[in-house]
Coordinates of C-alpha atoms and ligand atoms in Angstrom, one line a residue:
X144 CA 26.8 -11.1 7.2
X145 CA 29.3 -11.1 4.3
X146 CA 27.7 -10.6 1.0
X147 CA 28.4 -13.6 -1.3
X148 CA 29.4 -13.0 -4.9
X149 CA 26.5 -15.1 -6.2
X150 CA 23.2 -16.4 -4.9
X151 CA 20.5 -18.3 -6.6
X152 CA 17.5 -16.1 -5.6
X153 CA 17.3 -12.5 -4.5
X154 CA 14.1 -11.3 -2.8
X155 CA 13.9 -7.6 -2.9
X156 CA 11.9 -6.2 0.1
X157 CA 11.2 -7.8 3.4
X158 CA 7.5 -6.9 3.7
X159 CA 4.5 -9.2 4.3
X160 CA 4.5 -10.4 0.7
X161 CA 8.2 -11.5 0.8
X162 CA 7.6 -13.2 4.1
X163 CA 4.7 -15.1 2.6
X164 CA 6.9 -16.1 -0.2
X165 CA 9.8 -17.4 2.0
X166 CA 7.6 -19.5 4.3
X167 CA 5.9 -21.2 1.3
X168 CA 9.1 -21.7 -0.4
X169 CA 10.6 -23.4 2.6
X170 CA 7.5 -25.4 3.3
X171 CA 7.9 -26.8 -0.2
X172 CA 11.6 -27.4 0.0
X173 CA 13.8 -26.7 3.0
X174 CA 16.8 -27.2 0.6
X175 CA 16.1 -23.7 -0.5
X176 CA 17.1 -22.2 2.8
X177 CA 20.7 -21.6 1.6
X178 CA 19.7 -20.5 -1.8
X179 CA 18.2 -17.1 -1.2
X180 CA 18.8 -13.8 0.4
X181 CA 16.3 -11.0 1.1
X182 CA 17.5 -7.3 0.7
X183 CA 15.9 -4.5 2.6
X184 CA 17.5 -1.4 4.1
X185 CA 15.4 -1.6 7.2
X186 CA 17.2 -4.8 8.4
X187 CA 14.0 -6.3 9.8
X188 CA 11.0 -8.1 8.5
X189 CA 7.7 -6.1 8.1
X190 CA 9.3 -2.8 9.1
X191 CA 7.1 -0.7 6.8
X192 CA 4.0 -2.5 7.9
X193 CA 4.7 -2.1 11.6
X194 CA 5.6 1.6 11.2
X195 CA 2.4 2.4 9.2
X196 CA 0.2 0.6 11.7
X197 CA 1.9 2.4 14.6
X198 CA 1.9 5.8 13.0
X199 CA -1.8 5.6 12.1
X200 CA -2.7 4.0 15.4
X201 CA -4.6 1.2 13.6
X202 CA -6.1 -1.2 16.2
X203 CA -6.8 -4.2 13.9
X204 CA -6.4 -5.4 10.4
X205 CA -9.0 -5.1 7.7
X206 CA -8.4 -8.6 6.4
X207 CA -9.7 -11.8 8.2
X208 CA -7.7 -14.1 10.4
X209 CA -7.0 -16.6 7.6
X210 CA -4.9 -14.0 5.8
X211 CA -1.3 -14.0 7.1
X212 CA 2.1 -15.0 5.9
X213 CA 2.3 -18.6 7.2
X214 CA 1.6 -21.6 4.9
X215 CA -1.4 -23.0 6.9
X216 CA -4.6 -20.9 6.8
X217 CA -5.5 -21.8 10.4
X218 CA -2.2 -21.1 12.0
X219 CA -3.1 -17.5 13.2
X220 CA -6.3 -18.7 14.6
X221 CA -4.5 -21.4 16.6
X222 CA -1.9 -18.8 17.7
X223 CA -4.8 -16.6 18.9
X224 CA -6.4 -19.5 20.9
X225 CA -5.6 -17.8 24.3
X226 CA -6.2 -14.3 22.9
X227 CA -9.8 -14.3 21.7
X228 CA -10.2 -10.7 22.6
X229 CA -7.8 -9.8 19.9
X230 CA -10.0 -11.1 17.1
X231 CA -12.5 -8.6 15.9
X232 CA -15.9 -9.2 14.4
X233 CA -17.0 -9.8 11.7
X234 CA -14.6 -12.4 10.2
X235 CA -12.3 -12.3 13.2
X236 CA -10.0 -9.6 12.0
X237 CA -6.7 -9.9 13.9
X238 CA -5.6 -7.1 16.4
X239 CA -2.4 -5.3 15.3
X240 CA -0.3 -6.7 18.3
X241 CA -1.6 -10.2 17.8
X242 CA -0.7 -10.0 14.1
X243 CA 2.7 -8.7 14.8
X244 CA 3.4 -11.2 17.5
X245 CA 2.3 -14.0 15.1
X246 CA 4.6 -12.7 12.3
X247 CA 7.5 -12.6 14.9
X248 CA 6.8 -16.2 15.6
X249 CA 6.7 -17.2 12.0
X250 CA 10.1 -15.5 11.4
X251 CA 11.6 -17.4 14.4
X252 CA 10.0 -20.7 13.4
X253 CA 11.5 -20.6 9.9
X254 CA 14.7 -19.0 11.1
X255 CA 14.4 -16.0 8.8
X256 CA 15.8 -13.2 10.8
X257 CA 19.3 -13.8 9.4
X258 CA 18.2 -14.0 5.9
X259 CA 18.0 -10.2 5.4
X260 CA 20.9 -8.4 3.9
X261 CA 20.6 -4.9 5.2
X262 CA 20.8 -2.8 2.1
X263 CA 18.7 -1.1 -0.5
X264 CA 19.0 -2.4 -4.1
X265 CA 19.5 0.6 -6.3
X266 CA 19.9 -0.9 -9.7
X267 CA 19.3 -4.3 -11.3
X268 CA 21.4 -5.0 -14.5
X269 CA 20.6 -8.0 -16.6
X270 CA 23.8 -9.6 -17.7
X271 CA 24.8 -12.4 -20.1
X272 CA 28.4 -12.4 -19.2
X273 CA 28.1 -15.7 -17.3
X274 CA 27.0 -17.8 -20.4
X275 CA 23.4 -17.8 -19.0
X276 CA 21.2 -14.8 -18.2
X277 CA 21.8 -13.4 -14.7
X278 CA 21.1 -10.3 -12.9
X279 CA 23.6 -8.0 -11.2
X280 CA 22.2 -6.2 -8.2
X281 CA 23.8 -3.0 -7.2
X282 CA 23.4 -2.1 -3.5
X283 CA 23.4 1.3 -1.8
X284 CA 26.4 0.1 0.1
X285 CA 28.5 0.1 -3.1
X286 CA 28.5 -3.8 -3.2
X287 CA 27.2 -5.9 -6.0
X288 CA 26.0 -9.5 -6.3
X289 CA 25.1 -11.7 -9.2
X290 CA 21.8 -13.7 -8.9
X291 CA 20.0 -16.2 -11.1
X292 CA 16.4 -15.3 -10.1
X293 CA 14.9 -12.1 -8.7
X294 CA 11.6 -11.6 -6.9
X295 CA 10.6 -7.9 -6.7
X296 CA 8.5 -7.4 -3.5
X297 CA 9.0 -3.8 -2.9
X298 CA 5.5 -2.9 -1.9
X299 CA 3.3 0.1 -1.9
X300 CA 3.9 1.9 -5.2
X301 CA 4.4 5.6 -5.7
X302 CA 2.5 8.1 -3.6
X303 CA -0.3 9.6 -5.6
X304 CA -0.8 13.4 -5.1
X305 CA -3.7 15.4 -6.5
X306 CA -2.9 17.9 -9.3
X307 CA -3.5 20.9 -7.1
X308 CA -1.0 19.7 -4.5
X309 CA 1.6 19.2 -7.2
X310 CA 1.0 22.8 -8.4
X311 CA 1.4 24.7 -5.1
X312 CA 3.9 27.4 -5.7
X313 CA 4.0 29.1 -2.3
X314 CA 6.7 27.8 0.2
X315 CA 5.2 26.0 3.1
X316 CA 6.7 23.9 6.0
X317 CA 6.8 20.3 4.8
X318 CA 4.8 19.0 7.8
X319 CA 1.8 21.2 7.0
X320 CA 1.0 19.3 3.9
X321 CA 1.9 15.7 3.6
X322 CA 0.9 12.3 2.3
X323 CA -0.7 9.9 4.7
X324 CA 2.5 7.7 4.6
X325 CA 4.4 10.7 6.3
X326 CA 1.9 11.4 9.1
X327 CA 2.9 9.9 12.5
X328 CA 0.1 10.5 14.9
X329 CA 2.4 9.6 17.8
X330 CA 4.7 12.6 17.2
X331 CA 2.1 15.4 16.8
X332 CA 0.9 18.2 19.0
X333 CA -2.2 19.4 17.1
X334 CA -4.6 20.3 20.0
X335 CA -7.0 23.0 18.7
X336 CA -5.8 22.8 15.1
X337 CA -8.0 22.3 12.1
X338 CA -7.0 19.5 9.8
X339 CA -8.2 18.9 6.3
X340 CA -7.9 15.2 5.2
X341 CA -8.4 14.4 1.6
X342 CA -9.5 10.9 0.6
X343 CA -12.3 8.4 1.3
X344 CA -10.3 5.2 2.1
X345 CA -9.8 3.6 5.5
X346 CA -6.5 5.4 5.9
X347 CA -8.3 8.8 6.0
X348 CA -10.7 7.4 8.6
X349 CA -7.7 6.3 10.8
X350 CA -6.1 9.6 10.5
X351 CA -9.3 11.5 11.2
X352 CA -9.9 9.5 14.4
X353 CA -6.4 9.9 15.5
X354 CA -6.5 13.8 14.9
X355 CA -9.8 14.0 16.8
X356 CA -8.3 12.0 19.7
X357 CA -5.4 14.5 19.7
X358 CA -7.8 17.4 20.2
X359 CA -8.0 18.7 16.6
X360 CA -11.1 19.3 14.5
X361 CA -11.2 17.6 11.1
X362 CA -12.6 18.2 7.7
X363 CA -12.7 15.0 5.6
X364 CA -13.1 15.7 2.0
X365 CA -13.9 13.1 -0.6
X366 CA -14.4 13.2 -4.3
X367 CA -17.2 10.7 -4.1
X368 CA -19.6 9.6 -1.4
X369 CA -18.1 7.6 1.3
X370 CA -18.4 3.9 0.4
X371 CA -19.0 1.4 3.1
X372 CA -17.3 -2.0 2.5
X373 CA -15.9 -4.5 5.0
X374 CA -13.0 -5.4 2.7
X375 CA -11.4 -3.2 0.1
X376 CA -12.3 -5.7 -2.7
X377 CA -15.2 -8.2 -2.4
X378 CA -14.1 -11.7 -1.1
X379 CA -15.2 -13.2 -4.4
X380 CA -11.8 -11.9 -5.8
X381 CA -10.0 -14.4 -3.6
X382 CA -11.5 -17.4 -5.4
X383 CA -13.1 -18.6 -8.6
X384 CA -16.3 -16.6 -8.0
X385 CA -14.9 -13.6 -9.8
X386 CA -11.4 -14.8 -10.8
X387 CA -12.8 -17.4 -13.3
X388 CA -14.1 -14.7 -15.6
X389 CA -11.2 -12.4 -14.9
X390 CA -8.7 -15.1 -16.0
X391 CA -10.8 -15.9 -19.0
X392 CA -10.6 -12.3 -20.1
X393 CA -7.8 -11.9 -22.7
X394 CA -8.1 -8.2 -23.2
X395 CA -5.6 -6.7 -20.7
X396 CA -7.4 -3.2 -20.8
X397 CA -10.6 -4.9 -19.8
X398 CA -8.9 -6.7 -16.9
X399 CA -7.4 -3.4 -15.8
X400 CA -10.9 -1.8 -15.8
X401 CA -12.2 -4.7 -13.8
X402 CA -9.5 -4.2 -11.2
X403 CA -10.4 -0.5 -11.0
X404 CA -14.1 -1.2 -10.7
X405 CA -13.6 -3.8 -8.0
X406 CA -11.6 -1.4 -5.8
X407 CA -13.6 1.6 -7.0
X408 CA -11.3 4.1 -5.3
X409 CA -11.2 3.9 -1.5
X410 CA -13.7 2.6 0.9
X411 CA -14.2 2.4 4.6
X412 CA -15.4 -0.3 7.0
X413 CA -19.0 0.1 8.3
X414 CA -17.7 0.6 11.8
X415 CA -15.3 3.3 10.7
X416 CA -18.2 5.2 9.0
X417 CA -20.3 4.8 12.2
X418 CA -17.5 6.2 14.4
X419 CA -17.0 9.2 12.0
X420 CA -20.8 9.8 11.9
X421 CA -20.8 9.9 15.7
X422 CA -17.9 12.3 15.8
X423 CA -19.7 14.4 13.1
X424 CA -22.7 14.6 15.4
X425 CA -20.4 15.8 18.2
X426 CA -19.1 18.6 15.9
X427 CA -15.6 17.1 15.9
X428 CA -15.5 16.3 12.2
X429 CA -17.2 17.7 9.1
X430 CA -17.5 15.3 6.2
X431 CA -17.5 16.9 2.8
X432 CA -18.5 14.4 0.2
X433 CA -18.4 15.0 -3.6
X434 CA -16.0 17.8 -3.1
X435 CA -12.7 18.6 -4.7
X436 CA -10.0 21.1 -3.9
X437 CA -9.2 23.4 -6.8
X438 CA -6.4 25.4 -5.1
X439 CA -4.6 25.8 -1.9
X440 CA -2.3 28.5 -0.8
X441 CA -0.1 28.8 2.4
X442 CA -0.6 32.3 3.8
X443 CA -0.2 33.6 7.3
X444 CA 0.6 30.3 8.6
X445 CA -2.6 28.8 7.4
X446 CA -3.9 26.9 4.3
X447 CA -6.5 28.8 2.3
X448 CA -8.4 26.2 0.4
X449 CA -10.7 26.7 -2.6
X450 CA -13.0 24.0 -4.0
X451 CA -14.2 23.4 -7.5
X452 CA -17.5 25.1 -8.5
X453 CA -19.3 21.9 -9.1
X454 CA -18.4 20.5 -5.6
X455 CA -21.6 19.4 -3.9
X456 CA -21.0 20.0 -0.2
X457 CA -23.1 18.0 2.2
X458 CA -23.8 21.1 4.1
X459 CA -26.2 23.7 2.5
X460 CA -24.2 26.7 3.7
X461 CA -21.3 25.9 1.4
X462 CA -22.8 27.1 -1.8
X463 CA -23.6 30.7 -1.1
X464 CA -20.5 32.1 -2.6
X465 CA -20.4 33.1 -6.2
X466 CA -17.5 31.5 -8.0
X467 CA -15.8 28.6 -6.3
X468 CA -17.4 27.2 -3.2
X469 CA -15.9 27.0 0.1
X470 CA -15.2 24.1 2.4
X471 CA -17.0 24.3 5.7
X472 CA -14.2 25.7 7.9
X473 CA -13.5 28.7 9.9
X474 CA -15.4 31.8 8.7
X475 CA -13.6 35.1 8.9
X476 CA -16.3 37.8 9.6
X477 CA -14.5 40.3 7.3
X478 CA -14.8 37.9 4.5
X479 CA -18.6 37.4 4.6
X480 CA -20.2 38.7 1.4
X481 CA -16.8 39.0 -0.3
X482 CA -16.3 36.0 -2.5
X483 CA -12.8 37.0 -3.4
X484 CA -11.4 36.4 0.1
X485 CA -10.6 32.8 1.0
X486 CA -12.5 31.8 4.1
X487 CA -11.7 28.1 4.6
X488 CA -8.6 27.8 6.5
X489 CA -6.7 24.9 7.9
X490 CA -3.5 24.5 9.9
X491 CA -2.6 21.2 8.1
X492 CA -3.6 19.1 5.0
X493 CA -3.1 15.4 4.9
X494 CA -3.4 13.6 1.6
X495 CA -4.8 10.1 2.1
X496 CA -4.8 9.7 -1.7
X497 CA -3.2 6.4 -1.9
X498 CA -0.4 5.1 -4.1
X499 CA -0.2 4.1 -7.7
X500 CA 1.6 1.1 -9.2
X501 CA 3.6 1.9 -12.4
X502 CA 6.3 -0.5 -13.7
X503 CA 7.7 2.2 -16.1
X504 CA 8.4 4.5 -13.2
X505 CA 9.9 1.8 -10.9
X506 CA 13.6 2.6 -10.5
X507 CA 14.6 -1.1 -10.4
X508 CA 12.8 -2.1 -13.6
X509 CA 14.3 0.4 -16.0
X510 CA 17.2 -1.9 -17.3
X511 CA 15.2 -5.1 -16.8
X512 CA 12.4 -3.9 -19.1
X513 CA 14.9 -2.9 -21.8
X514 CA 16.3 -6.5 -21.8
X515 CA 12.9 -8.2 -21.3
X516 CA 10.4 -6.1 -23.3
X517 CA 7.0 -6.5 -21.6
X518 CA 3.6 -5.1 -22.5
X519 CA 2.6 -2.5 -20.0
X520 CA -1.2 -1.6 -19.5
X521 CA -1.8 1.5 -17.5
X522 CA 1.4 1.0 -15.6
X523 CA 0.9 -2.8 -15.0
X524 CA 3.2 -5.3 -16.6
X525 CA 1.7 -8.3 -18.5
X526 CA 3.5 -11.1 -16.5
X527 CA 3.5 -14.8 -17.5
X528 CA 1.5 -17.3 -15.4
X529 CA 4.3 -17.6 -12.9
X530 CA 4.4 -13.8 -12.5
X531 CA 7.6 -13.5 -14.5
X532 CA 8.5 -10.8 -17.1
X533 CA 8.2 -12.9 -20.3
X534 CA 11.2 -15.3 -20.9
X535 CA 13.0 -14.2 -17.8
X536 CA 13.7 -15.4 -14.2
X537 CA 12.4 -12.0 -13.0
X538 CA 9.3 -12.4 -10.8
X539 CA 7.1 -9.6 -9.5
X540 CA 4.6 -9.7 -6.6
X541 CA 2.4 -7.1 -4.9
X542 CA 0.2 -4.5 -6.7
X543 CA 2.3 -4.7 -9.9
X544 CA 1.0 -8.3 -10.4
X545 CA -2.6 -7.2 -10.4
X546 CA -3.3 -8.1 -14.1
X547 CA -2.7 -11.7 -13.2
X548 CA -3.8 -11.8 -9.5
X549 CA -6.6 -9.3 -9.7
X550 CA -7.7 -6.5 -7.4
X551 CA -6.3 -8.0 -4.1
X552 CA -2.8 -8.4 -5.5
X553 CA -1.4 -5.8 -3.1
X554 CA -3.0 -7.4 0.0
X555 CA -1.9 -10.3 2.1
X556 CA -4.4 -12.6 0.4
X557 CA -3.0 -11.5 -3.0
X558 CA 0.5 -12.3 -1.8
X559 CA -0.7 -15.8 -0.9
X560 CA -2.1 -16.1 -4.5
X561 CA 1.1 -14.8 -5.9
X562 CA 3.3 -17.4 -4.1
X563 CA 1.1 -20.2 -5.4
X564 CA 2.4 -19.2 -8.9
X565 CA 5.9 -18.2 -8.1
X566 CA 7.0 -21.0 -5.8
X567 CA 6.5 -23.8 -8.3
X568 CA 8.6 -22.0 -10.9
X569 CA 11.4 -21.4 -8.3
X570 CA 11.4 -25.0 -7.0
X571 CA 11.2 -26.5 -10.4
X572 CA 12.3 -23.9 -13.0
X573 CA 11.3 -24.4 -16.7
X574 CA 14.4 -25.4 -18.8
X575 CA 13.6 -22.6 -21.3
X576 CA 15.0 -19.8 -19.2
X577 CA 17.6 -21.7 -17.1
Ligands
FAD222 C1 -2.0 1.3 6.6 C2 -2.1 0.1 5.8 C3 -3.0 -1.0 6.4 C4 -3.1 -2.2 5.6 N1 -3.9 -3.2 6.1 C5 -4.0 -4.3 5.4 C6 -4.8 -5.4 6.0 O1 -5.3 -5.3 7.1 N2 -4.9 -6.5 5.2 C7 -4.3 -6.6 4.0 O2 -4.4 -7.7 3.4 N3 -3.6 -5.6 3.4 C8 -3.4 -4.5 4.1 N4 -2.8 -3.5 3.6 C9 -2.2 -3.6 2.2 C10 -0.9 -4.4 2.2 O3 -1.0 -5.7 2.7 C11 0.3 -3.7 2.8 O4 0.5 -2.5 2.2 C12 1.5 -4.5 2.9 O5 2.5 -3.8 3.6 C13 2.1 -4.8 1.5 O6 3.1 -5.7 1.7 P1 4.4 -5.7 0.7 O7 5.4 -6.7 1.2 O8 4.0 -5.7 -0.7 O9 5.0 -4.2 1.0 P2 5.7 -3.5 2.2 O10 5.1 -3.9 3.4 O11 5.7 -2.1 1.9 O12 7.2 -4.0 2.2 C14 8.1 -3.6 1.1 C15 9.5 -3.6 1.6 O13 10.3 -3.4 0.5 C16 11.4 -2.6 0.8 N5 12.0 -2.0 -0.3 C17 11.5 -1.0 -1.1 N6 12.3 -0.8 -2.0 C18 13.5 -1.5 -1.8 C19 14.7 -1.6 -2.5 N7 15.0 -0.8 -3.6 N8 15.7 -2.4 -2.0 C20 15.4 -3.2 -0.9 N9 14.2 -3.1 -0.3 C21 13.3 -2.3 -0.7 C22 10.9 -1.6 1.9 O14 11.9 -1.1 2.7 C23 9.8 -2.5 2.6 O15 10.3 -3.1 3.8 C24 -2.5 -2.4 4.3 C25 -1.7 -1.2 3.8 C26 -1.6 -0.1 4.6 C27 -0.8 1.1 4.0

């Protein structure tokens, strides 16, 4: 595809949120088919999604069958009519393959495969040299394009690492300590290894299961107690039950707090907790709740891990050391009775510690925020009702839109709520910012 000099609308990112936007936009007005391009270096739709689900061997989605990128809520259920075994109770959560096949059909149905321009956007420069405000996108291919409207749908945010992991000074092989996004269970040979997984969200559960299946033993360490929840935020956040009060709240800091409380860190589905408890009974996993690493060092091809004094290990034998407590791990006989010697050792550490959304740190927002000053609350921009930076044609969807959309902003359901606000402003723009 030859890059045009100008296009009306640029959508940055070809994930599930962008796909939801395009189907809803075309449902509203097929005229818009020739007015937009999607930019993504991966060349295909949902690449990130499919890679993560495959890498973590996730069998089915956490969200119910009505959450998908197509305009009609029942479309996925209809698609699954002859594949009932691929809907999982409760709430008929779709199997990974079913969902991917459905998205493939959606992409074909709306003829969207050719709408992706295979490039990464590396800079967005607001410009007024065309008599009206426009944006110049700079691509990693060296090309540029002028656009009237931008939708930023770049997804997951910046990986969040614990302080102790950032402070490690010793050299270590990069695959021995990594964020969950870098773990690919399909490419590992970890039989007999001991793996420490940090984090209490569903991702740590998937990784723990995967590692156990590969013949490793796992210690799962969480700051709080494991929380059992079917969805990551209560379904009331998808409708007026909770959103009415949320939208009535005019203090953005309080809204931010409400988002944090609704998600309350990570949580796992009840069936994942059940599977992990069974594995714990079989001695394949140790679950250390209310425990935090203080320090880790890479020595003799192993991680030596120390925890904070006040960590409350689930297992009584963790507190016998003076000074910092130890994680239940491998005991070296020579270390018994000598608290100075590290005794909890692991071959690998995986950080399932999530991601953080921060507009100020987003590489594509630097110049845009200078031209369109926007209040930022704990990293989240205060967008207008159509999810634009104030007085601009710059739209943001995904986790960064949470102050407007609420705690589900990053999920498929949140994407649907976001397009309900963005599409009307694209189809019928307000004169003020034309
Ligand atoms: C393992 C996992 C399971 C999940 N399961 C569910 C679930 O069951 N239900 C649910 O509702 N939510 C789920 N989520 C949450 C959420 O729906 C997903 O994270 C989803 O992928 C978010 O979609 P997105 O389009 O915002 O981002 P992504 O899928 O991450 O897509 C963003 C795209 O933007 C592209 N991009 C980034 N920067 C640039 C740039 N500078 N230029 C061009 N392109 C760029 C990337 O290449 C990527 O393709 C899950 C998340 C994870 C990590």
